[in-house]
Amino acid sequence: MVEQQLGIPNERLRDGFGSVEHCIPYVECKNHHFHAPVYSKILIRDLYSLKSLGYGQQGFLQFISPYITSVPANSVLMGDLAVLHPYQECGCGIKTDWFEILGRAGVSKNKSCAIAAAELLKGFA
């Protein structure tokens, strides 16, 4: 839609993902994947055991980074469901793994800003 209306190529559009608890921004690559910056590690945790999962498995998203020093938030388990993918599956040239957000965990109506915005934008496609 933006490409048609404004003439901006789709590969030049970027979305971002972040949270108050973990102040590192994750910005999409040209293929619209959220790659981990070199100063951050992404883990996917099992919903019941919290064991670390491998690529392609759905679980809780966990961010780990020594970048944050002002508060004890160098490891944050998010309420988001995600899948981790190896960088080779993207093809954009960035050589760090990337994650895919599937939605919020749980059954309550609480939503992150990103999820609420994504739901609002569904009607504009």
Short mmCIF file of C-alpha atoms in Angstrom, two decimals:
data_model
loop_
_atom_site.label_atom_id
_atom_site.label_comp_id
_atom_site.label_asym_id
_atom_site.label_seq_id
_atom_site.Cartn_x
_atom_site.Cartn_y
_atom_site.Cartn_z
CA MET A 1 0.00 0.00 0.00
CA VAL A 2 2.77 2.48 0.90
CA GLU A 3 4.65 1.57 -2.26
CA GLN A 4 1.59 2.33 -4.38
CA GLN A 5 0.62 5.52 -2.55
CA LEU A 6 4.05 7.06 -1.86
CA GLY A 7 6.37 5.25 -4.24
CA ILE A 8 8.59 3.94 -1.44
CA PRO A 9 9.80 0.41 -2.32
CA ASN A 10 8.66 -2.29 0.12
CA GLU A 11 12.26 -3.30 0.94
CA ARG A 12 12.89 0.28 2.18
CA LEU A 13 10.05 0.16 4.73
CA ARG A 14 10.94 -0.83 8.29
CA ASP A 15 8.98 -1.74 11.40
CA GLY A 16 10.41 -1.83 14.88
CA PHE A 17 9.92 -4.01 17.94
CA GLY A 18 10.84 -3.08 21.47
CA SER A 19 9.59 -2.83 25.02
CA VAL A 20 9.88 -0.65 28.08
CA GLU A 21 11.50 -3.52 29.99
CA HIS A 22 14.19 -4.08 27.36
CA CYS A 23 15.17 -0.79 25.76
CA ILE A 24 17.02 -2.18 22.74
CA PRO A 25 15.18 -1.50 19.49
CA TYR A 26 14.84 -4.37 17.03
CA VAL A 27 14.42 -3.00 13.50
CA GLU A 28 13.31 -5.03 10.50
CA CYS A 29 15.70 -5.85 7.67
CA LYS A 30 14.71 -5.39 4.03
CA ASN A 31 12.94 -8.78 4.18
CA HIS A 32 10.90 -7.62 7.21
CA HIS A 33 12.58 -9.86 9.81
CA PHE A 34 13.70 -8.75 13.28
CA HIS A 35 17.40 -9.66 13.52
CA ALA A 36 19.17 -9.61 16.87
CA PRO A 37 21.86 -6.92 17.02
CA VAL A 38 25.35 -8.21 17.85
CA TYR A 39 25.00 -6.95 21.45
CA SER A 40 21.84 -8.97 22.13
CA LYS A 41 20.91 -12.64 22.31
CA ILE A 42 17.46 -14.05 21.63
CA LEU A 43 16.16 -17.23 23.23
CA ILE A 44 12.82 -18.97 22.86
CA ARG A 45 11.60 -20.64 26.05
CA ASP A 46 9.21 -23.56 26.40
CA LEU A 47 5.81 -22.40 27.69
CA TYR A 48 5.75 -24.94 30.55
CA SER A 49 9.33 -25.87 31.46
CA LEU A 50 11.05 -22.62 30.35
CA LYS A 51 13.81 -24.72 28.78
CA SER A 52 15.54 -23.10 25.82
CA LEU A 53 14.12 -24.25 22.48
CA GLY A 54 15.76 -24.55 19.09
CA TYR A 55 14.97 -22.94 15.78
CA GLY A 56 11.44 -23.14 14.46
CA GLN A 57 9.77 -23.85 17.81
CA GLN A 58 7.14 -21.58 19.35
CA GLY A 59 7.63 -20.27 22.88
CA PHE A 60 8.18 -17.25 25.12
CA LEU A 61 10.56 -14.62 23.74
CA GLN A 62 13.58 -13.85 25.95
CA PHE A 63 16.02 -11.00 25.39
CA ILE A 64 19.53 -11.04 26.91
CA SER A 65 21.98 -8.16 26.59
CA PRO A 66 24.81 -6.56 28.60
CA TYR A 67 23.89 -3.28 26.85
CA ILE A 68 21.50 -2.22 29.62
CA THR A 69 23.41 -1.14 32.74
CA SER A 70 21.10 1.41 34.39
CA VAL A 71 18.65 -1.21 35.72
CA PRO A 72 18.84 -4.97 36.35
CA ALA A 73 17.12 -5.85 33.08
CA ASN A 74 19.87 -7.60 31.15
CA SER A 75 17.65 -10.67 30.81
CA VAL A 76 13.91 -10.23 30.23
CA LEU A 77 11.33 -12.93 29.55
CA MET A 78 8.57 -11.33 27.49
CA GLY A 79 4.88 -12.17 27.35
CA ASP A 80 5.16 -12.54 23.58
CA LEU A 81 5.08 -15.81 21.68
CA ALA A 82 7.78 -16.04 19.04
CA VAL A 83 9.85 -18.34 16.85
CA LEU A 84 13.61 -18.06 16.32
CA HIS A 85 15.07 -18.56 12.85
CA PRO A 86 18.71 -18.93 11.71
CA TYR A 87 20.05 -15.97 9.76
CA GLN A 88 20.50 -18.15 6.66
CA GLU A 89 16.71 -18.37 6.27
CA CYS A 90 16.45 -14.63 5.64
CA GLY A 91 18.83 -13.86 2.79
CA CYS A 92 19.19 -10.14 3.54
CA GLY A 93 22.90 -10.37 4.36
CA ILE A 94 22.64 -9.70 8.11
CA LYS A 95 24.43 -12.57 9.85
CA THR A 96 22.47 -12.74 13.10
CA ASP A 97 19.45 -14.88 13.91
CA TRP A 98 16.00 -13.34 13.61
CA PHE A 99 12.72 -13.79 15.42
CA GLU A 100 9.10 -13.80 14.34
CA ILE A 101 6.40 -12.48 16.69
CA LEU A 102 3.32 -14.71 16.77
CA GLY A 103 1.28 -12.80 19.35
CA ARG A 104 0.81 -12.46 23.09
CA ALA A 105 0.89 -15.40 25.48
CA GLY A 106 -1.99 -16.03 27.85
CA VAL A 107 -5.71 -15.60 27.66
CA SER A 108 -6.15 -12.07 29.05
CA LYS A 109 -6.95 -9.10 26.89
CA ASN A 110 -3.66 -7.34 27.73
CA LYS A 111 -1.78 -6.33 24.60
CA SER A 112 1.55 -4.72 23.91
CA CYS A 113 1.59 -1.51 21.89
CA ALA A 114 2.94 -3.37 18.86
CA ILE A 115 0.23 -6.03 18.95
CA ALA A 116 -2.54 -3.46 19.40
CA ALA A 117 -1.18 -1.40 16.48
CA ALA A 118 -0.89 -4.49 14.27
CA GLU A 119 -4.53 -5.36 14.97
CA LEU A 120 -5.61 -1.82 14.12
CA LEU A 121 -3.68 -1.89 10.84
CA LYS A 122 -5.28 -5.15 9.66
CA GLY A 123 -8.23 -3.20 8.29
CA PHE A 124 -6.01 -0.97 6.14
CA ALA A 125 -4.40 -3.70 4.01
#
